[in-house]
Coordinates of C-alpha atoms in Angstrom, one line a residue:
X70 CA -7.4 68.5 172.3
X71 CA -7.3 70.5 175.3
X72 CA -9.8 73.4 175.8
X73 CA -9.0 76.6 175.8
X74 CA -10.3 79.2 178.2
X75 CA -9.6 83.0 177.8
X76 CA -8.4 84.7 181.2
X77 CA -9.9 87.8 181.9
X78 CA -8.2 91.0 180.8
X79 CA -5.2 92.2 182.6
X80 CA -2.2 94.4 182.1
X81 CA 1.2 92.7 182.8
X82 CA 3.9 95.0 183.8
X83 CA 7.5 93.5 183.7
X84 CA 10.0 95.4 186.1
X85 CA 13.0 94.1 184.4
X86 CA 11.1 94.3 180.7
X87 CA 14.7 94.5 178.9
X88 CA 16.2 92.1 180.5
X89 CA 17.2 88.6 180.0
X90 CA 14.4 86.3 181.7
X91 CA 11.8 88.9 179.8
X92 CA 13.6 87.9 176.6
X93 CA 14.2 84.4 176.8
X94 CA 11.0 83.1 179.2
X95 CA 7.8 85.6 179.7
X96 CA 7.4 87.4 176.5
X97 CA 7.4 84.4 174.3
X98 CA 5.9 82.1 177.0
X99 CA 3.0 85.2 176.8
X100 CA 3.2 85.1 172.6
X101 CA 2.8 81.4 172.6
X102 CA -0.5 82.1 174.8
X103 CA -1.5 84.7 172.5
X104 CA -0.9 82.2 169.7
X105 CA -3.5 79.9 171.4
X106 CA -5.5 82.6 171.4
X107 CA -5.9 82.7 175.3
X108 CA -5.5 86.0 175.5
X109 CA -8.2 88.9 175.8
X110 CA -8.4 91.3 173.3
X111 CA -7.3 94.4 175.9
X112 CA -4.3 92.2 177.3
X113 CA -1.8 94.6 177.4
X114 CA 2.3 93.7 178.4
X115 CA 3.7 97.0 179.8
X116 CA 8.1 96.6 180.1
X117 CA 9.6 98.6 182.3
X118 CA 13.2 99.5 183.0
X119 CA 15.8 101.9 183.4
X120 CA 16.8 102.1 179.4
X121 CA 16.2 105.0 177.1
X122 CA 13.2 103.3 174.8
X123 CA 10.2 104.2 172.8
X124 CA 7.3 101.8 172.5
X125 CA 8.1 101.7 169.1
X126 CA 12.3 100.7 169.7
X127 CA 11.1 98.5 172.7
X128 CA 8.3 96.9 170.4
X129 CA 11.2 95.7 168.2
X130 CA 13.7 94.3 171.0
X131 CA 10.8 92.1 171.6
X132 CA 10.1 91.0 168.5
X133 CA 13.7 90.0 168.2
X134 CA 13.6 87.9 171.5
X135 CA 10.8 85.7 170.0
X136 CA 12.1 85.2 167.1
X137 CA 15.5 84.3 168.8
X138 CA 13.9 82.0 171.4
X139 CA 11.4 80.4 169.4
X140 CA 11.5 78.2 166.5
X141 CA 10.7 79.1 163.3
X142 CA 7.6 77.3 162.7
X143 CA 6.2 78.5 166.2
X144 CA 6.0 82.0 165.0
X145 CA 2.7 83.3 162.9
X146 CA 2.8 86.6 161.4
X147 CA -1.0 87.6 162.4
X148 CA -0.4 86.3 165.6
X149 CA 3.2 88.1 166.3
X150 CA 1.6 91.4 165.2
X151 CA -1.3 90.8 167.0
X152 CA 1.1 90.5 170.4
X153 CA 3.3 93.4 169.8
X154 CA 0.3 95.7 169.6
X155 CA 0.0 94.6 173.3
X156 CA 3.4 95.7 174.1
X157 CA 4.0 99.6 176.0
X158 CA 7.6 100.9 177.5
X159 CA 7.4 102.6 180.7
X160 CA 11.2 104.0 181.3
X161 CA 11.6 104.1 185.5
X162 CA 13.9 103.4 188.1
X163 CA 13.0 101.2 190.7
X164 CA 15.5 103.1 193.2
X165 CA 14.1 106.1 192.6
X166 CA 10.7 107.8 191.5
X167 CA 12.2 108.8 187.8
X168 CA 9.6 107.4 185.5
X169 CA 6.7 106.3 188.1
X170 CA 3.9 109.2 187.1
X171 CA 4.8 108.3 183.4
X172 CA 3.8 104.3 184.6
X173 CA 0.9 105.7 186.8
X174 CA -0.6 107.6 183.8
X175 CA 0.0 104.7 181.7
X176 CA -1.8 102.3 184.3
X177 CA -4.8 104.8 185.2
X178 CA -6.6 104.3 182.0
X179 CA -7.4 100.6 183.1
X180 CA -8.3 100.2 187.2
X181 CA -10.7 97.8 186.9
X182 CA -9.1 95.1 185.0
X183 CA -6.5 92.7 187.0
X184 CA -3.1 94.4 187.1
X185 CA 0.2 92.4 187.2
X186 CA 3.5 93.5 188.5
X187 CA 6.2 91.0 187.5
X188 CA 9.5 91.6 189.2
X189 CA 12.1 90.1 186.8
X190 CA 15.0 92.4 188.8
X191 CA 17.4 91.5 191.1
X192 CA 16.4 91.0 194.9
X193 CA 17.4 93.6 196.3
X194 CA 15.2 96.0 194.1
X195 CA 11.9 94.2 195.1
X196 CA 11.3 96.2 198.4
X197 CA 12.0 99.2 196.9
X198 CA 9.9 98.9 193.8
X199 CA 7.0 97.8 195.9
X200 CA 7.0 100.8 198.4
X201 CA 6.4 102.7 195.3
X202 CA 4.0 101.2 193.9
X203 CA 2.0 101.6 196.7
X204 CA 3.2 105.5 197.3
X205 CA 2.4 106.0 193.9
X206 CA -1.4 104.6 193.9
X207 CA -1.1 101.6 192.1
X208 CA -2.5 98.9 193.8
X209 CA -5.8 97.8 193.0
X210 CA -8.3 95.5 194.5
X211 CA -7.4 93.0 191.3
X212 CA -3.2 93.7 191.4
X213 CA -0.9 90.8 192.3
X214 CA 2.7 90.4 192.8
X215 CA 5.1 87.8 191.2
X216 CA 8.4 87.4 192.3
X217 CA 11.4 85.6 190.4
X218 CA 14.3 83.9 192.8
X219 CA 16.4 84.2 194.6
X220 CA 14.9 85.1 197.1
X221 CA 17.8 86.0 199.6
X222 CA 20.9 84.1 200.2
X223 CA 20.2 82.9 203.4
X224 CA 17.6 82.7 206.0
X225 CA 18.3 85.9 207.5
X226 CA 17.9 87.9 203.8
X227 CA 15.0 85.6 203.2
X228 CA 13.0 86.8 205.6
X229 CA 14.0 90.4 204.8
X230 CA 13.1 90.7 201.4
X231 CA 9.5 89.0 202.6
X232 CA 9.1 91.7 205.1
X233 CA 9.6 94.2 202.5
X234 CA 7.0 93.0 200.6
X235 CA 5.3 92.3 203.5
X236 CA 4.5 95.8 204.1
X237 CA 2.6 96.7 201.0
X238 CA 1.3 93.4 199.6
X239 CA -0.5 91.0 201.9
X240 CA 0.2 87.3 201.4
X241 CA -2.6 86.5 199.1
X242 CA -1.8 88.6 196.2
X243 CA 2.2 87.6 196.4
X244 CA 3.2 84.9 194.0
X245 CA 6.7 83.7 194.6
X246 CA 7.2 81.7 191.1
X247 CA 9.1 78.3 191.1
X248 CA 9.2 77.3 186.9
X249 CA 9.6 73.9 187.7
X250 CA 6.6 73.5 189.8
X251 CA 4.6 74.8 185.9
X252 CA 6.2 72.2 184.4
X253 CA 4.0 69.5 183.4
X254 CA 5.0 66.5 184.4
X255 CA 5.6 67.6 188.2
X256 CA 1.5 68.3 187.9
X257 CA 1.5 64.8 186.9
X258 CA 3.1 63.7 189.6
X259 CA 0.3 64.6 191.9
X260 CA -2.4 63.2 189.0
X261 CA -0.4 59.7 189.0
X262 CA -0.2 59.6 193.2
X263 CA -3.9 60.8 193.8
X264 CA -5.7 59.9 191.0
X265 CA -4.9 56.4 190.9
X266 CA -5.2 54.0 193.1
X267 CA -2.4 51.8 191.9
X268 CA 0.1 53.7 193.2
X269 CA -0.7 55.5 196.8
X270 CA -1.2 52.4 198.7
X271 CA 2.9 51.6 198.2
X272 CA 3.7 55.2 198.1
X273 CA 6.1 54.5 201.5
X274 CA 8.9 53.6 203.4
X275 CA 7.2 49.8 203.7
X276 CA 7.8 49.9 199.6
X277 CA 10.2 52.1 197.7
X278 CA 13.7 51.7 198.3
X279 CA 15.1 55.2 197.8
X280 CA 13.8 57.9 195.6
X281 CA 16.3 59.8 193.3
X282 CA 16.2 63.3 191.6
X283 CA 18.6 64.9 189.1
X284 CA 18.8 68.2 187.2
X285 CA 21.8 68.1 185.4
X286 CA 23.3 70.6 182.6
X287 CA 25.3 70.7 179.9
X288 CA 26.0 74.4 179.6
X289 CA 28.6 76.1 181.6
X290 CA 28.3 79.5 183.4
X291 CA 26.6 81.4 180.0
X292 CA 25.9 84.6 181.3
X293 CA 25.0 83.7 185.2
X294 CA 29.1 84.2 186.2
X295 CA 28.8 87.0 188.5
X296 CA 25.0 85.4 190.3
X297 CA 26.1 81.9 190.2
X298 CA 30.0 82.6 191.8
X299 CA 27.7 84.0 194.7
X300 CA 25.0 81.7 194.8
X301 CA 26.5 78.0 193.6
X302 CA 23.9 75.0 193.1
X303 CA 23.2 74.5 196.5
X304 CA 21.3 78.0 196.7
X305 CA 20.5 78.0 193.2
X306 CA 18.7 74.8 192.7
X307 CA 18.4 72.5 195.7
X308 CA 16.6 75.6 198.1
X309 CA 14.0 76.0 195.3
X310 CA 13.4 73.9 192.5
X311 CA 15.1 70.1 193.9
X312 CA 13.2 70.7 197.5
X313 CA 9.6 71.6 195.6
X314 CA 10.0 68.1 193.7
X315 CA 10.9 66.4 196.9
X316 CA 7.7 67.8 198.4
X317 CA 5.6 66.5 195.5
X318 CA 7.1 63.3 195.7
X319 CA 7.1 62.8 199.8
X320 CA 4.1 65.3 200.9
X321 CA 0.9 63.6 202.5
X322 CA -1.9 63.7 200.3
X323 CA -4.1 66.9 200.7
X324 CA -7.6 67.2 201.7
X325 CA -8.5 69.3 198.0
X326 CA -6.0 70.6 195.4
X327 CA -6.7 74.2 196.5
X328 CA -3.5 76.1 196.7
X329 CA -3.4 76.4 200.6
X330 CA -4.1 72.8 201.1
X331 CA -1.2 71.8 198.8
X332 CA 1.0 74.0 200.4
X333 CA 0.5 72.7 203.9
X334 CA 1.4 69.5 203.2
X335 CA 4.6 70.9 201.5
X336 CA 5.7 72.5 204.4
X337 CA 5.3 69.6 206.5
X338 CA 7.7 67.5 204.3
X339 CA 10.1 70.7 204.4
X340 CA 9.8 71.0 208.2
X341 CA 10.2 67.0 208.8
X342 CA 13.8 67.0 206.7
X343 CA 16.2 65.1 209.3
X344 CA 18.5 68.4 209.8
X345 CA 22.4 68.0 207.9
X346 CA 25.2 70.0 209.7
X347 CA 28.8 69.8 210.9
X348 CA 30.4 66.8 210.3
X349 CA 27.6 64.9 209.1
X350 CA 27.2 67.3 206.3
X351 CA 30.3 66.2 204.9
X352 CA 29.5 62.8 205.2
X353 CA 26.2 63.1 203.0
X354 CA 26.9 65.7 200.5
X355 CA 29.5 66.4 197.9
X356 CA 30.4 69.1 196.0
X357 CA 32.6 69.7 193.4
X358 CA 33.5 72.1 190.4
X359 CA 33.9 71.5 187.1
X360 CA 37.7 71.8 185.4
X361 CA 38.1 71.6 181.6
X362 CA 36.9 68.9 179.4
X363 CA 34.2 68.1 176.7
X364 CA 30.5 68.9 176.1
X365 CA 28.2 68.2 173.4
X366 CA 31.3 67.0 171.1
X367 CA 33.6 70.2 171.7
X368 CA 36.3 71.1 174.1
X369 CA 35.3 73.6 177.1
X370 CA 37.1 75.7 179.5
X371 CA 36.8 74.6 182.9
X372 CA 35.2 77.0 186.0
X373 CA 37.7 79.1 186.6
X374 CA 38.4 79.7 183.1
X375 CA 35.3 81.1 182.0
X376 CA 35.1 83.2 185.3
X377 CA 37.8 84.7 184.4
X378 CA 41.1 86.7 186.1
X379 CA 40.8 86.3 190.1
X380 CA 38.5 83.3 189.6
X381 CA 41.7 81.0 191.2
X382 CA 40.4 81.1 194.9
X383 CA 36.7 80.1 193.6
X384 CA 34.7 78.1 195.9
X385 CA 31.8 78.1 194.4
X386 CA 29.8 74.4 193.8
X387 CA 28.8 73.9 190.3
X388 CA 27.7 70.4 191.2
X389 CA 26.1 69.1 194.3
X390 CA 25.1 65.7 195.8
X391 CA 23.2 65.5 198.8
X392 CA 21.5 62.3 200.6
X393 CA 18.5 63.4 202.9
X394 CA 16.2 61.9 204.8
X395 CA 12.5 62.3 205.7
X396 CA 11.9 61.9 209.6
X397 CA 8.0 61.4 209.3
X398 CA 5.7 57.9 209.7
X399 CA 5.4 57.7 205.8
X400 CA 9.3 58.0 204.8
X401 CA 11.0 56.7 207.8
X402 CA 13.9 55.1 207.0
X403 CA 13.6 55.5 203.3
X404 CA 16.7 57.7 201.6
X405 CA 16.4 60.5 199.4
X406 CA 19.4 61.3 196.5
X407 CA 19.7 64.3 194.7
X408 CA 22.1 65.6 192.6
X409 CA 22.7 69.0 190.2
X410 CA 25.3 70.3 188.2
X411 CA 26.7 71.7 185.3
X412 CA 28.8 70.7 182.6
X413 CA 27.4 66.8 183.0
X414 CA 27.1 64.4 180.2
X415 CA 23.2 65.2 179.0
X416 CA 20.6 67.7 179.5
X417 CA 17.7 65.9 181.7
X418 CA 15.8 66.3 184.6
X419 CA 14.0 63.5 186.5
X420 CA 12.4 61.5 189.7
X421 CA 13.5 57.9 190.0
X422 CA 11.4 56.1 192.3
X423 CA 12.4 52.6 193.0
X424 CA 10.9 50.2 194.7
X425 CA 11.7 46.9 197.3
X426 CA 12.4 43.8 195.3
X427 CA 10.2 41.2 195.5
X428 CA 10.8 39.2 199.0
X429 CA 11.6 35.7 197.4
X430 CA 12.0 34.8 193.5
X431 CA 10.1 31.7 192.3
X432 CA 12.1 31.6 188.9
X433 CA 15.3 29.8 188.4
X434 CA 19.0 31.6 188.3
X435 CA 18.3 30.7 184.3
X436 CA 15.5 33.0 184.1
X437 CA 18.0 35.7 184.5
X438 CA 17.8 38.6 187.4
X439 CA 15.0 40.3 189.1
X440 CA 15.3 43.9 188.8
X441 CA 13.1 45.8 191.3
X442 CA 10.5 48.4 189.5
X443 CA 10.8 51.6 188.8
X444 CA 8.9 54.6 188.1
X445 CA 11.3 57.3 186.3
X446 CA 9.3 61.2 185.8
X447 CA 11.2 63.0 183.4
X448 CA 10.3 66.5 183.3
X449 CA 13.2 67.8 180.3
X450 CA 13.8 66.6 177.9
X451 CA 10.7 64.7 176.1
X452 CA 8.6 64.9 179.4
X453 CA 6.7 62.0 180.4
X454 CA 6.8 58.8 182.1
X455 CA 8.4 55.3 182.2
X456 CA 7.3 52.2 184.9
X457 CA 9.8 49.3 184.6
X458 CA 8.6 45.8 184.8
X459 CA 9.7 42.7 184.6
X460 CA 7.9 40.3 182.2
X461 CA 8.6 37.0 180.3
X462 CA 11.2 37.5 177.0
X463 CA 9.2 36.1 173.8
X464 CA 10.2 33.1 172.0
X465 CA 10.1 29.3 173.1
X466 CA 12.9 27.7 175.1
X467 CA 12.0 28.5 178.9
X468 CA 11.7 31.1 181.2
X469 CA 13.7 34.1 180.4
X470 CA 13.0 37.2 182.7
X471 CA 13.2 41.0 180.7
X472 CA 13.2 44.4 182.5
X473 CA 11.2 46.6 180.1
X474 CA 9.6 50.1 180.5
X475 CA 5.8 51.0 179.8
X476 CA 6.8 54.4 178.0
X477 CA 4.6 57.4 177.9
X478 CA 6.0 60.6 176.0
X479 CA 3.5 63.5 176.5
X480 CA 4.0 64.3 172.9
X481 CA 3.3 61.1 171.0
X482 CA 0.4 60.7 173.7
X483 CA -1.6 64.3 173.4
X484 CA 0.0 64.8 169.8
X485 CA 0.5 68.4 170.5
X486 CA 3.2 71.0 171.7
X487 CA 3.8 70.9 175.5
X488 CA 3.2 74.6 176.9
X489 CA 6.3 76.0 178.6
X490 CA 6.1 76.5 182.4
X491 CA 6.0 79.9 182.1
X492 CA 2.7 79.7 179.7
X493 CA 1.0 78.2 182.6
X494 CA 2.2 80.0 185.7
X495 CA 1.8 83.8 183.9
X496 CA -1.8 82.9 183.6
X497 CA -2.0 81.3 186.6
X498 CA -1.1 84.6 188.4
X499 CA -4.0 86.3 186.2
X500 CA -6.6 83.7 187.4
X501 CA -5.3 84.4 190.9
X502 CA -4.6 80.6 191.3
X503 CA -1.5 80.3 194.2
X504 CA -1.3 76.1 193.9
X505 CA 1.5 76.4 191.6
X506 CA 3.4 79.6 193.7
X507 CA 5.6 78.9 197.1
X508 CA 4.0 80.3 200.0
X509 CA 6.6 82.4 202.5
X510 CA 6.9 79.7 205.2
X511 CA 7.7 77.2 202.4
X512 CA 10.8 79.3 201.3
X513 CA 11.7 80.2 205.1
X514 CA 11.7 76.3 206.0
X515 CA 13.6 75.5 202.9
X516 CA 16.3 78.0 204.0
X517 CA 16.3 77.3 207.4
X518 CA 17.5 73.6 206.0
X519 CA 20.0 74.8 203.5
X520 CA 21.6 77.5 206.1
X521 CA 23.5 74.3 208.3
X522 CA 24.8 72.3 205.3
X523 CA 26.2 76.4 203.8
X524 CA 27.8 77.1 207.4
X525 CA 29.1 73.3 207.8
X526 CA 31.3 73.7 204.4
X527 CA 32.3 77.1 205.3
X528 CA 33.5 76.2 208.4
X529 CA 35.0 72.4 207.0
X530 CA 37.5 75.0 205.1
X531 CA 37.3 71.7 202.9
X532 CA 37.7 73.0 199.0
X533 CA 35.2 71.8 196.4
X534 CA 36.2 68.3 194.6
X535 CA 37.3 68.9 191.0
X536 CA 35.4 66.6 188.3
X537 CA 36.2 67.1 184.0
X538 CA 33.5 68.6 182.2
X539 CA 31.4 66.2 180.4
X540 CA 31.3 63.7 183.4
X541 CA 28.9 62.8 186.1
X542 CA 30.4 64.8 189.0
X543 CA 33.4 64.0 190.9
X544 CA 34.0 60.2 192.0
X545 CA 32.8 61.3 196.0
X546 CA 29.1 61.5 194.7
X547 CA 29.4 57.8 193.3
X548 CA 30.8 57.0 196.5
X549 CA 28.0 58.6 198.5
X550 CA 25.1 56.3 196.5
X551 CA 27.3 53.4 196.5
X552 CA 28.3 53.3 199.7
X553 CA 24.4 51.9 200.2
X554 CA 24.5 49.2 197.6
X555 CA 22.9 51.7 195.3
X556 CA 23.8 53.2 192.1
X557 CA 22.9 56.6 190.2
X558 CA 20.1 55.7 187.5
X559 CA 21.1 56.4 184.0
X560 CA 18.8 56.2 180.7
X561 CA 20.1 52.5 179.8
X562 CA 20.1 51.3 183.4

């Protein structure tokens, strides 16, 4: 059973607090901590946003979000009363200082705890909103700053919106919040490379064949039409979430698991990706778009459709396939695959790492193939972990060769709910713990990476490749494995 360890008491204030991410992610991902009894008695969770709301009316929004994001049998009576006693509405505008001496007052009662400001708001608001929380008093010496993505579009807005900041908030109390990286079986990934020996010693280029990782969807656009026409799965999820698992998969090991140790060995990977413009960048990535077909039994609209009147000229990727490559000693030479997209078959993120085959088989053709190993890290659905081998079939009659996994589902092995990322990473930002958080350079490198592949398709003029909904991406992504003698893993591969 794991242990659990009250965090020291803090106020949480949500910029955003009506929005969707506060809805569907922190406040039940705070409830279920609550639950767990994690929290401090004077925790307090303090929305704020531009709507007309009492504490009372806002109380009840809340309560509605949980009980609309979270099963049934996850929510206690005791323990949902309990939470919304927490919650306070603060009406202000981030653009403006309607609402901030209202917020101040609210605040002032509690200095000396540790004070949150989550900004669950668009981008361009986070500048703003921190120059007044600084004009207005509220930093402490125990206040720290979360920020959701995106952060910027590009390079260039990157590193604006980080100057900003900059200006009030010193790097050490910024937390720029990657979900994924809360997840737990990408924390497993560095338990299963450096604390175990089995693994590290043919954790290189010497010994695994190619390394690939997939987040695909089943949903469409939802209500992400207007950010994701903009954005596409390039910015959206290779910058942050694809290129933070590649670290953890590639990155040297560091010297402790302090968050600045951790970090710099992230970079490194991020600064040693083999650059991908012009007309290579059309040789090693694909992108396509989905058009209308099936999902989860039903008939969908494609793209275009659900975007809606004018969507006709869209170039927006809702799929991409990229192969990279690692120019460092450890990864030379070794490729990289990633893909994302939406509308695909299943629901499922993972890391496939396989490895060489064995240099010379001893067994006869009868014996059947040798397939080479593989170590498959799913983090959604049922995370956990799966090492292929090959070992003898049972029964008499010969030699027979069988490629079977050893299977470990975090569920059946701890027996218990599997916290949400967001459970972890909210606390983490109370117990002022950054391993989890990108640092600024880590997001600058990442763009400066992404910005040549962005400008090499604007200026190719090529249109995205169409692929139904319901399949694996257009045929051009096959292609771009296949072309290697390699093939995209699937579950019953």
């Amino acid at each position: 059973m794991a242990r659990i360890i009250v965090v020291d008491p803090f106020d949480y204030v949500v910029f955003g607090g009506t929005g969707d991410l506060a809805r569907r992610k922190l406040f039940p991902a705070l409830y279920h901590r609550d639950f767990d009894n994690q929290l401090p008695e004077t925790a307090r969770i303090i929305g704020v946003a531009r709507r007309d709301e009492t504490t009372e009316s806002y109380r009840a929004d809340v309560e509605d979000a949980i009980r609309a994001s979270l099963p049934e049998g996850d929510i206690d009576g005791e323990t949902l009363g309990r939470f919304l006693s927490r919650v306070v509405y603060v009406r202000a505008d981030g653009m403006s200082d309607d609402g901030w001496d209202e917020l101040a007052d609210v605040l002032e009662e509690r200095r000396d705890c540790i004070r949150v400001f989550y900004l669950a708001t668009a981008s361009n608001l986070f500048g703003p909103i921190c120059h007044r929380i600084k004009s207005h008093g509220l930093i402490t010496d125990k206040t720290r700053l979360v920020l959701e993505k995106p952060l910027g579009h590009d390079l260039d807005s990157s590193r604006a919106i980080n100057e900003a900041v900059g200006q009030d908030f010193p790097e050490d109390r910024i937390y720029r919040i990657d979900h994924y990286l809360g997840k737990e079986t990408v924390q497993n990934l560095m338990a299963l490379r450096f604390a175990n020996v089995l693994f590290e010693p043919l954790w290189n280029a010497a010994h695994i064949d190619h390394v690939q990782i997939t987040v695909a969807e089943t949903l469409g656009l939802g209500s992400r039409a207007k950010y994701y026409d903009q954005a596409g799965a390039l910015r959206d999820m290779v910058q942050n979430h694809m290129l933070q698992m590649l670290c953890l998969v590639a990155m040297e090991p560091p010297t402790c698991i302090w968050a600045d140790a951790v970090r710099d060995e992230k970079l490194k990977v991020l600064r040693a990706l083999k650059p991908i413009g012009g007309r290579e960048a059309l040789h090693v990535t694909v992108r396509g778009q989905y058009r209308a077909g099936a999902a989860d039994g039903h008939a969908v609209p494609g793209y275009q459709q659900e975007l809606g009147p004018g969507a006709a000229t869209s170039q927006a990727e809702t799929f991409v396939a990229l192969k990279l490559e690692i120019d460092n000693w450890r990864w030379a030479g070794t490729p990289f695959y990633l893909r994302t997209g939406k509308r695909l078959p299943a629901r499922v993120s993972e890391i496939v790492v396989t490895f060489r085959p064995i240099p010379h088989s001893i067994f006869s053709r009868d014996a059947g193939p040798v397939v080479p190993n593989r170590l498959v890290i799913r983090l959604q659905p049922d995370e956990g972990i799966k090492l292929w081998l090959m070992i003898k079939d049972r029964g008499p009659g010969g030699m027979r060769l069988r490629n079977v996994p050893l299977d470990m589902t975090f569920r059946e092995a701890f027996g218990q709910r599997n916290p949400d990322a967001y459970e972890r990473l909210l606390l983490d930002v109370v117990r002022g713990n950054q391993t989890l958080f990108m640092r600024r350079d880590e997001v600058e490198a990442a763009w400066r990476w992404i910005d040549p592949i962005l400008e090499a398709w604007d200026a190719s003029k090529e249109p995205v490749k169409p692929y139904t909904a319901g399949s694996w991406g257009p045929s051009a992504s096959i292609a771009l494995i296949e072309r290697d003698g390699r093939t995209w893993y699937e579950e019953d591969s």
